[in-house]
Coordinates of C-alpha atoms in Angstrom, one line a residue:
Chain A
X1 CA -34.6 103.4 117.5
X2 CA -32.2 103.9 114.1
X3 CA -30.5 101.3 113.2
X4 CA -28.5 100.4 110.1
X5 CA -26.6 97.3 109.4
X6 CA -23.9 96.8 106.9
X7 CA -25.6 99.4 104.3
X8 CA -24.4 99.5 100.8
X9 CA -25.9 101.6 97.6
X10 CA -24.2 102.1 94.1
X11 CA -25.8 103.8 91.2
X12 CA -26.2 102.4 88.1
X13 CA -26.8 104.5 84.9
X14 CA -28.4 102.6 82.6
X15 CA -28.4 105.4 80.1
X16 CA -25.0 106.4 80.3
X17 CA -23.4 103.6 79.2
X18 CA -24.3 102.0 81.7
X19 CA -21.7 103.3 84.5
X20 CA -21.4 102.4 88.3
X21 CA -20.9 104.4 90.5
X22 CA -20.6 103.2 94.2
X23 CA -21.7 105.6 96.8
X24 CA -21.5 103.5 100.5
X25 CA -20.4 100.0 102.0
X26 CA -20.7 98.8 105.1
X27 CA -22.3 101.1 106.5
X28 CA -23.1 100.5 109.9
X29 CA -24.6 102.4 113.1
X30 CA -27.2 103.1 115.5
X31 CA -29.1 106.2 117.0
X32 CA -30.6 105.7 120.5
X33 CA -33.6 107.5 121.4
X34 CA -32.7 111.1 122.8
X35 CA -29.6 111.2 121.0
X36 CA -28.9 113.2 118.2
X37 CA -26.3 111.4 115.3
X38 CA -24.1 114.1 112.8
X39 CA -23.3 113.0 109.6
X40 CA -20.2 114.3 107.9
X41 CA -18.0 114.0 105.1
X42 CA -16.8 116.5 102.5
X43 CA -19.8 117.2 99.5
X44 CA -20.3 113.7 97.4
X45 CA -19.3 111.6 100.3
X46 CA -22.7 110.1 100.6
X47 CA -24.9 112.1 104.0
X48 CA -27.6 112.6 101.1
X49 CA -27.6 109.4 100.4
X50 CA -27.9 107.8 103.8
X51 CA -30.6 110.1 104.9
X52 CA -32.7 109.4 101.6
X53 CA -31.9 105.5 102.5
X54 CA -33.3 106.1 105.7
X55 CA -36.1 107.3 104.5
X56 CA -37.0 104.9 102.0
X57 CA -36.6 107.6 99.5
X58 CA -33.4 105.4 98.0
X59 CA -33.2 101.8 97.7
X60 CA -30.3 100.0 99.7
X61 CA -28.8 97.9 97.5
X62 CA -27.6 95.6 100.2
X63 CA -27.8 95.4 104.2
X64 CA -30.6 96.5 106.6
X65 CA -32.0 99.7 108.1
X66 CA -34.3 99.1 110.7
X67 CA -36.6 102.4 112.3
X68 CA -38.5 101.0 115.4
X69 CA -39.9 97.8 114.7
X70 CA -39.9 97.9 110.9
X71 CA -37.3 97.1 109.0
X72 CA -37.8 99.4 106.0
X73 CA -35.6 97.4 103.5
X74 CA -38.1 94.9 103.0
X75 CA -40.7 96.8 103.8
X76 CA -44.2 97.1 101.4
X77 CA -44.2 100.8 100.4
X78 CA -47.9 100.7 102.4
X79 CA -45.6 99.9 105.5
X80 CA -43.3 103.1 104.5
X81 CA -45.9 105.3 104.2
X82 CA -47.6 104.1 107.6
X83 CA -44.0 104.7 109.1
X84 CA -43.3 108.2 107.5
X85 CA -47.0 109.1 108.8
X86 CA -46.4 107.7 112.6
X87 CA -42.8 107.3 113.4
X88 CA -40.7 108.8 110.7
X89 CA -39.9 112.5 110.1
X90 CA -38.1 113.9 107.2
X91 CA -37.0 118.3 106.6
X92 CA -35.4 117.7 103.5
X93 CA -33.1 121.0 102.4
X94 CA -35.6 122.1 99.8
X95 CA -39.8 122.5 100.2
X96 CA -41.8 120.3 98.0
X97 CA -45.5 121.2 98.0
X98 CA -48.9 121.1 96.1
X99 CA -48.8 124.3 94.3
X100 CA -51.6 126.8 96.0
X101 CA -52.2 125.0 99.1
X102 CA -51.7 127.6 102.0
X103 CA -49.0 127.5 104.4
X104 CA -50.6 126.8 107.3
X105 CA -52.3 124.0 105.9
X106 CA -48.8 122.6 104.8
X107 CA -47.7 122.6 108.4
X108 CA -50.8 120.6 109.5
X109 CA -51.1 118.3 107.0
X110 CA -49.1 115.8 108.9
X111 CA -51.3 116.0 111.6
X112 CA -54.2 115.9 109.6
X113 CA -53.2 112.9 107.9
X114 CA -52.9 111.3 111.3
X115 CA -56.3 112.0 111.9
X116 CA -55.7 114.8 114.5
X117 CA -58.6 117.1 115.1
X118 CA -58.6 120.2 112.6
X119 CA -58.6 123.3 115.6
X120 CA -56.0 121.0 117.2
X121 CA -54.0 120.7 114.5
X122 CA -54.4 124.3 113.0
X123 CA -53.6 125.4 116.6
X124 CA -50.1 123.1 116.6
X125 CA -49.2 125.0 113.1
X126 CA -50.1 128.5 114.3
X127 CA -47.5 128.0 117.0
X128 CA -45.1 126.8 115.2
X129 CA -45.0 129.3 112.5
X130 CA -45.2 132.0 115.7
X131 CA -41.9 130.6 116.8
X132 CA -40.3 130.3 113.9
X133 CA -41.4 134.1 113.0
X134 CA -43.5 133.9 110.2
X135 CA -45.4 136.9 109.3
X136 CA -49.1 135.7 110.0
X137 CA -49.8 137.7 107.0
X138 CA -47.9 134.7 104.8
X139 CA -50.3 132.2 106.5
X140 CA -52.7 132.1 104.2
X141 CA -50.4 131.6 101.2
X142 CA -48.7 129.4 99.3
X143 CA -45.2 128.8 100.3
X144 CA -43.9 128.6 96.7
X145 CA -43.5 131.9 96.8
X146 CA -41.3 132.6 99.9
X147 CA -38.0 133.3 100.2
X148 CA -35.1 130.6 100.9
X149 CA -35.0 131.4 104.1
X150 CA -39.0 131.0 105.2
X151 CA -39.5 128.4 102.8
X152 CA -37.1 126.3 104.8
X153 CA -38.7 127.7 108.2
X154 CA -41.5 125.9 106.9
X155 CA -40.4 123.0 105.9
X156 CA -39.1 122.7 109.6
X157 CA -42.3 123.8 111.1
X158 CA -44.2 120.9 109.0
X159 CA -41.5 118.5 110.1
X160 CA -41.8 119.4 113.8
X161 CA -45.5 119.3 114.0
X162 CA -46.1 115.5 114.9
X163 CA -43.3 114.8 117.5
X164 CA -42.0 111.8 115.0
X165 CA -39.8 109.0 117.3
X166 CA -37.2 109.2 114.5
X167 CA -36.3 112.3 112.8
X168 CA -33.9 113.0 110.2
X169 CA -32.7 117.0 109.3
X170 CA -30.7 117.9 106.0
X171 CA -29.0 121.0 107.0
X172 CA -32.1 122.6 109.4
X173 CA -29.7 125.9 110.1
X174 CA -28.3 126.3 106.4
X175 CA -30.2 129.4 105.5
X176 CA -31.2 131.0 108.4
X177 CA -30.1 134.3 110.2
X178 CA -28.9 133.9 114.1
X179 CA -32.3 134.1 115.8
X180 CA -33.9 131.5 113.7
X181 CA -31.1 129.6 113.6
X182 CA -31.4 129.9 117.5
X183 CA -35.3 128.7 117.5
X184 CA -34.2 125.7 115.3
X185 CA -31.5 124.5 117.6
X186 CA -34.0 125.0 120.7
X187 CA -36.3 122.8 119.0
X188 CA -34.0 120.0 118.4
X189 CA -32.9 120.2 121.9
X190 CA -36.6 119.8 122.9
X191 CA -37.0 116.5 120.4
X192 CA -33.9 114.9 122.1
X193 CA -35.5 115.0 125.8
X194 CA -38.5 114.3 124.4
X195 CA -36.8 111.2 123.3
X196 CA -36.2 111.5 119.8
X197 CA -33.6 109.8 117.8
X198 CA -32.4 112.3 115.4
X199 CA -30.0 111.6 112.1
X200 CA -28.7 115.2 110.6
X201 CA -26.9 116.8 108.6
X202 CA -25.1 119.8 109.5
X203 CA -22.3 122.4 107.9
X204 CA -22.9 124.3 110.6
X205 CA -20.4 123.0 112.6
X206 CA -21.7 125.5 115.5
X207 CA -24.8 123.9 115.6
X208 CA -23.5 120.3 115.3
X209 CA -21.0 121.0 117.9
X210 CA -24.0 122.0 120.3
X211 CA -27.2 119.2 119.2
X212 CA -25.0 116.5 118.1
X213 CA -24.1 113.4 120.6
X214 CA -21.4 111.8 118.0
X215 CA -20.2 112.1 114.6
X216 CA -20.4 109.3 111.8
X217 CA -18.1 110.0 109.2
X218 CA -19.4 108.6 106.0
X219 CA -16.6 108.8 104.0
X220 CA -15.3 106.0 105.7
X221 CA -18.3 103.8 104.3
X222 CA -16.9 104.9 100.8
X223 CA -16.7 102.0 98.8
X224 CA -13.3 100.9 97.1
X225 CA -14.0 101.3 93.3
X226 CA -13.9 98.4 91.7
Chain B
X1 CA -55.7 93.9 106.3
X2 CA -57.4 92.8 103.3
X3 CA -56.8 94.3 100.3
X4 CA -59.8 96.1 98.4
X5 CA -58.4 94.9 94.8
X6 CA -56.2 92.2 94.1
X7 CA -55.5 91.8 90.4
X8 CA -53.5 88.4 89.3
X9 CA -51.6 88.2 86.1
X10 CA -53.9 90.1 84.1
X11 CA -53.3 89.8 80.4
X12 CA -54.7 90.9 77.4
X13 CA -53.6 91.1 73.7
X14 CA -55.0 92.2 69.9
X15 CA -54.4 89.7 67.6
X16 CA -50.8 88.9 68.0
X17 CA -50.1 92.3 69.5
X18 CA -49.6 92.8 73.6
X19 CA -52.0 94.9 75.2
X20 CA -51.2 94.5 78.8
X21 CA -49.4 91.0 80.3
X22 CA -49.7 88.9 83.4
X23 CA -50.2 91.9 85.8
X24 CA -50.6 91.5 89.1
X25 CA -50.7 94.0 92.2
X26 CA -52.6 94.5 95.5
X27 CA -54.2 97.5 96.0
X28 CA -55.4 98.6 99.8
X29 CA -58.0 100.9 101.5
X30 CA -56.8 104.3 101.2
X31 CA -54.6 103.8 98.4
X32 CA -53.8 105.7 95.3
X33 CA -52.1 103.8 92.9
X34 CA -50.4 105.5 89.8
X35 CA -49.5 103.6 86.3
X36 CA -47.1 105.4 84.4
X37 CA -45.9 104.5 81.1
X38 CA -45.8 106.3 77.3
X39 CA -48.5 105.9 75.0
X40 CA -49.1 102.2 73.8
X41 CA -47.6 100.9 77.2
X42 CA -50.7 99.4 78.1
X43 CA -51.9 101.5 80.9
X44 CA -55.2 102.3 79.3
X45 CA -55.9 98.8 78.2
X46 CA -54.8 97.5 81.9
X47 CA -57.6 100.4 83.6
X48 CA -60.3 98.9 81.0
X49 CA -59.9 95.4 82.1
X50 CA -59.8 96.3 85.5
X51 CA -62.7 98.4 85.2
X52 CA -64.7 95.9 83.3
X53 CA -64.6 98.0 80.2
X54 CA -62.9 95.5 78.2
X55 CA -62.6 91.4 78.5
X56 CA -59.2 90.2 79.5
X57 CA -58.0 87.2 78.2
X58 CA -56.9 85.9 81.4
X59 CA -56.6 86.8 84.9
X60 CA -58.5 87.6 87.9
X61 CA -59.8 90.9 88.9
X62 CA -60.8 90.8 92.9
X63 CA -62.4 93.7 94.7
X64 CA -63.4 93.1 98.4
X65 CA -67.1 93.2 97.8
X66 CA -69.7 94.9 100.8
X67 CA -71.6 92.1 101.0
X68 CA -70.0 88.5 99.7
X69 CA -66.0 90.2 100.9
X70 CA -63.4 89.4 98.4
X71 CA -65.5 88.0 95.1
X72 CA -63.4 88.2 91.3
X73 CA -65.6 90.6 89.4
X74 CA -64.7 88.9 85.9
X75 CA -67.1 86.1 86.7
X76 CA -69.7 88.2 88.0
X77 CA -73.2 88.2 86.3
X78 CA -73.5 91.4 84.0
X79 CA -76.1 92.8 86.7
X80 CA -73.8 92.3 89.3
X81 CA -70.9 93.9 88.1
X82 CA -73.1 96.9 86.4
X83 CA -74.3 97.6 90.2
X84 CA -70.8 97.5 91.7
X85 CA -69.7 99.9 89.1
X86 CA -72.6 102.0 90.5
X87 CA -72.1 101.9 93.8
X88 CA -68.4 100.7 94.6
X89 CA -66.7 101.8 91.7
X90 CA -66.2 105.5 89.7
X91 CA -64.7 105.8 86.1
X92 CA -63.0 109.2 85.5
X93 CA -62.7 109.8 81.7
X94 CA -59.7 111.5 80.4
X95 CA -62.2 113.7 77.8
X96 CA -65.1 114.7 80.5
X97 CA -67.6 114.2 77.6
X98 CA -67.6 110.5 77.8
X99 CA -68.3 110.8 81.2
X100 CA -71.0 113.3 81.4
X101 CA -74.3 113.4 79.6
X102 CA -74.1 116.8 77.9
X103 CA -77.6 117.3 77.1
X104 CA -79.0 117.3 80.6
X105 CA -78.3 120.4 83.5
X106 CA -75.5 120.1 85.5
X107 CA -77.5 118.8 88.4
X108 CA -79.1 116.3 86.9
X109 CA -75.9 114.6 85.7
X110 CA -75.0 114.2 89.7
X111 CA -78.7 113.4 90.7
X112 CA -78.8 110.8 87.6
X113 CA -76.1 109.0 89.1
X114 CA -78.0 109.3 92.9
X115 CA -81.1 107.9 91.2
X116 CA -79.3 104.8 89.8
X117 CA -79.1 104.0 93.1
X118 CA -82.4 104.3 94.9
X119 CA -82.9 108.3 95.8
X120 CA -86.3 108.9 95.0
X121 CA -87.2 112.3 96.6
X122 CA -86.5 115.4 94.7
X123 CA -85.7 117.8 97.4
X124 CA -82.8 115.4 98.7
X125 CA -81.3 115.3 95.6
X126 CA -81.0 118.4 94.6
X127 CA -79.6 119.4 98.0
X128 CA -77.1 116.7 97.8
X129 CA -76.4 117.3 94.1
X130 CA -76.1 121.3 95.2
X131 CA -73.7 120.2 98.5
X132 CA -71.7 118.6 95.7
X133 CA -71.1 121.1 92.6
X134 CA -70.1 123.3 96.3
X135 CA -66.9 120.1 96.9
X136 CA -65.7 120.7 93.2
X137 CA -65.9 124.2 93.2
X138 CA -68.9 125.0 90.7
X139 CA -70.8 128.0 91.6
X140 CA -74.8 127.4 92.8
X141 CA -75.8 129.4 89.9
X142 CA -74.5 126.9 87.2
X143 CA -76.8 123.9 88.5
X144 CA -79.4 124.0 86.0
X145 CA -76.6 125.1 83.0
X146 CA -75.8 122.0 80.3
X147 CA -72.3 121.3 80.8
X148 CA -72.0 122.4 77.2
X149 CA -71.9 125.7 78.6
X150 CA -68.8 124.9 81.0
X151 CA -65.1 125.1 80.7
X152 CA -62.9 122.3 80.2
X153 CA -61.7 122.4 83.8
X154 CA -65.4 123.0 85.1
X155 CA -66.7 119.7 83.3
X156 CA -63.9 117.4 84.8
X157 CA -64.5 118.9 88.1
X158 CA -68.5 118.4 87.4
X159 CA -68.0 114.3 86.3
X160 CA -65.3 113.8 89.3
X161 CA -68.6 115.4 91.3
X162 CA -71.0 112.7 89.4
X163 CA -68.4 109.9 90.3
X164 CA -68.0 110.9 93.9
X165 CA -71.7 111.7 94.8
X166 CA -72.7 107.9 95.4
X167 CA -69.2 107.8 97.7
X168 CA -67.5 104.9 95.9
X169 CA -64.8 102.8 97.2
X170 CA -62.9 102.9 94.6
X171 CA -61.9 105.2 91.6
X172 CA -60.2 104.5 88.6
X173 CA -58.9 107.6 86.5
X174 CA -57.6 108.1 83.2
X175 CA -55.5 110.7 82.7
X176 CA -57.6 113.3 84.9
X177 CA -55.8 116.5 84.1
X178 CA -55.0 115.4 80.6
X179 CA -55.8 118.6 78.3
X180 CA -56.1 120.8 81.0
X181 CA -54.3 124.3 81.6
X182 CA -51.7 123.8 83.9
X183 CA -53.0 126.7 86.4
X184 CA -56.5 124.6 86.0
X185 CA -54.6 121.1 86.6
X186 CA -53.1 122.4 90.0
X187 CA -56.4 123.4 91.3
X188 CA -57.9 119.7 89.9
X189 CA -55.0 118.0 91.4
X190 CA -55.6 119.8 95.2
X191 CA -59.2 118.8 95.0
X192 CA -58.8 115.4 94.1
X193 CA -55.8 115.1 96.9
X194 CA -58.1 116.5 99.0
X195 CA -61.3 114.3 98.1
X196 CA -59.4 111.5 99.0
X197 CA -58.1 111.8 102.2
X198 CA -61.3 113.1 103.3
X199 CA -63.3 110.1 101.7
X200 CA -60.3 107.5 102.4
X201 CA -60.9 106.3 98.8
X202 CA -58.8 104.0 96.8
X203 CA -58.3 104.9 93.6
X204 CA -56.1 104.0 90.4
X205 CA -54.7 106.7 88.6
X206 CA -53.5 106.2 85.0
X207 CA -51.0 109.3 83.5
X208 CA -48.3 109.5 81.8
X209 CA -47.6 112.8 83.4
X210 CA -44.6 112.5 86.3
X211 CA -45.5 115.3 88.0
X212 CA -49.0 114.2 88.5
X213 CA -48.5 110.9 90.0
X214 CA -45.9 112.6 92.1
X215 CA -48.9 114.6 94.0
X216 CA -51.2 112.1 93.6
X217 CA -50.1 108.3 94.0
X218 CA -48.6 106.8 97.2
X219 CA -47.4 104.2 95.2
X220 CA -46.3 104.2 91.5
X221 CA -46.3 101.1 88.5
X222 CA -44.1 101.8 85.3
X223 CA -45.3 100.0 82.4
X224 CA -43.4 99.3 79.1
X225 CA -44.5 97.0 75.9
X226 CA -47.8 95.6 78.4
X227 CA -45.3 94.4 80.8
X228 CA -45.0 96.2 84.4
X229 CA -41.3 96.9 84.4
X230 CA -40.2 98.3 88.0
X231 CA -42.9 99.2 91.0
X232 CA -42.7 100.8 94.2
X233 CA -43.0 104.3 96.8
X234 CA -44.1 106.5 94.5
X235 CA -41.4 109.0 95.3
X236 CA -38.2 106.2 95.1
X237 CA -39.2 105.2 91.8
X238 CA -39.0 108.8 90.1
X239 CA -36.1 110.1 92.5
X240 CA -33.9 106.6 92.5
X241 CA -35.4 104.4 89.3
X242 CA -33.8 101.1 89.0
X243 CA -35.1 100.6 85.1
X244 CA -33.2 101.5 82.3
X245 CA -36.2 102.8 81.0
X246 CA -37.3 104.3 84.2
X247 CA -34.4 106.3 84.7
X248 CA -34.9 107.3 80.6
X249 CA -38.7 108.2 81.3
X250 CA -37.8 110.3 84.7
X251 CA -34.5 112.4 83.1
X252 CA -36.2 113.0 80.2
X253 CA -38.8 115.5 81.9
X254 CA -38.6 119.4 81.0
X255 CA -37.6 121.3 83.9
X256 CA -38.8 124.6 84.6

């Protein structure tokens, strides 16, 4: 479902004197669907980076990542955004949302966008938030004024909403207390034998231990310095 | 898929001076395209030639017309093009007075628009002209007010209304939220998000305000001297910029 193919990315700071700094090389793997991939590596190794790769959020500067049948390094960003829409799921460690759009609407909206009937959808977000214990009474606001903790409940809730083939989770457990942590691991578990090919990133090494198939180390795609 | 715009190596200059050069991009159904660039970067000059506001000096503007499919709208006879920018197109003005017409009611400024284009009967278009102040969020009570009498944020909502009411294809925008409150640009910036998935419109947003275009655009163009100097996702661009001065324009934003 995932797969990457002699990856590499440096950064280069044009306003800094122009410095290089290399982040990965040679990266390569694959995640099957149903199987869930760990990344690891001490902090500055390069997870970040990989995911944001595989998202399109970062630009590769050499190699190939391919998600299904597209292979999002030379993709059009019209064919990224119809991926991210259908096929590719992202809950990134911090929310990012309009400011004043209710909660429940941010859960939905990936539904919506994929032109999913409004009770449906509403109905597939109400459920969600249930499970992952959000007061209803929270529903109707924005989620820009939550704490850490149910902010990031509800970035998980919007990034389980459409079952996504390919998922990838930057620290889902990081913040949350044992139960939650608990619902979060039982709804990975569901993705996987749903068929899901899932990339994440966990500290947790409970959690990994438990949802995680194999470990890539990506340290050992750190590129030699020049 | 055919694309609704297609603009080829659009160029205009001032006397010696650039104003935007050999721009081309491809612009599909359902698109919102951001240009982002500081002031004298050409943006404004590239939305006027695009919009027919102002004669390139070269280059093809193509929009996939209803009726003859893709047709360059430079060569278009001055009838032609005047009807496709009632119909097809909308023009969002940064300052809403050069978008509205200040001495007539609220109403009639969206019913004007509805007549260019055929509606006849009074009833139908004050009902649609009532159905629309509702979509931008301007209280029943205000229809028969000059816009004169409104806010700042109420008269941009009230010309996006008189842009939208004719449901146009495609919208270009300059600098929507520019002079607004920020507590007025959120609540501009969730109505036009929301406008446009619900309509599926295209539109071509010109800023120079990150944050905006973040929201907004699927897909972002940085501009510099007239030139386009990097393009792409909207979100790669700002949070990996491969541009010297892209990376410059995207670190130097305040944080709060």
């Amino acid at each position: 479902m995932i797969s990457v193919d002699n990856l590499s990315k440096t950064f280069t700071l044009h306003n800094q004197g122009g410095q290089v700094i290399p982040v990965i090389a040679g990266a390569t793997f694959s995640v099957a669907p149903g199987e869930c991939v760990a990344l690891t590596g001490e902090s500055g190794a390069g997870k970040s980076t990989v995911m944001r790769i595989l998202y399109g959020n970062y630009l590769a500067q050499g190699g190939s990542v391919r998600i299904g049948d597209v292979t999002l390094t030379e993709a059009e960003p019209r064919e990224i955004l119809a991926l991210r829409r259908e096929t590719l799921g992202y809950v990134s460690q911090f929310l990012r949302v309009v400011p004043r759009v209710p909660t429940l609407d941010v859960v939905a909206e990936p539904l919506l966008a994929l032109g999913v009937a409004e009770a449906e959808a509403f109905e597939r977000a109400r459920g969600l938030l249930t499970r992952l214990r959000i007061p209803e009474t929270l529903w109707t606001l924005s989620p820009t004024t939550f704490s850490g903790g149910e902010q990031q409940r509800v970035n998980i809730a919007r990034g389980f909403a459409h079952r996504y083939p390919a998922l990838l989770l930057d620290e889902p457990t990081a913040s949350l207390d044992p139960t939650n942590r608990e619902t979060v691991l039982r709804l990975i578990e569901e993705a996987k034998s749903a068929g899901v090919a899932i990339v994440g990133i966990f500290h947790d090494k409970g959690a990994r231990d438990r949802v995680a198939d194999r470990e890539i180390d990506v340290s050992s795609f750190a590129r030699a310095v020049a | 898929m055919t694309p609704l715009l297609r603009v080829e190596n659009l160029t205009r200059s001032f006397g010696g001076r650039i104003g935007c050069a050999d721009v081309s991009f491809d612009l599909y159904p359902g698109e919102v395209l951001g240009i982002v660039g500081e002031s004298g970067s050409g943006k404004s000059t590239l939305l006027n030639c695009m919009a027919g506001h102002l004669a390139p000096d070269s280059g093809k503007v193509i929009f996939d017309t209803r009726a003859d499919g893709p047709t360059d709208t430079l060569t278009m006879s001055e009838p032609e093009r005047r009807m496709l920018s009632r119909t097809d197109w909308a023009f969002v003005h940064q300052n809403p007075r050069d978008g509205l017409r200040m001495r007539i009611s609220a109403g009639g400024n969206v019913g004007e628009r509805l007549m260019a284009v055929g509606a006849r009967r009074y009833g139908t278009i004050r009902s649609r002209a009532l159905d629309w102040l509702e979509r931008v969020e301007i209280s029943d009570d205000r229809i028969d007010d000059r816009p004169a009498a409104f806010s700042g944020g109420m008269q941009q909502r009230l010309q996006i209304a008189r842009n939208l009411v004719t449901g146009p294809r495609l919208v270009f925008m300059d600098e929507p939220t520019g002079g607004l409150d920020v507590s007025v640009q959120a609540r501009l910036l969730d109505l036009i998000r929301g406008l446009v998935r619900r309509m599926g419109l295209s539109a071509i947003v010109v800023t120079h305000d990150l944050a905006v275009v973040r929201l907004l655009a699927d897909r972002l163009m940085v501009m510099k001297d007239g030139h386009v100097i990097e393009s792409g996702l909207t979100d790669q661009v700002l949070d990996d910029p491969q541009a010297p001065y892209t990376q410059l324009l995207v670190s130097s934003v305040l944080q709060v």
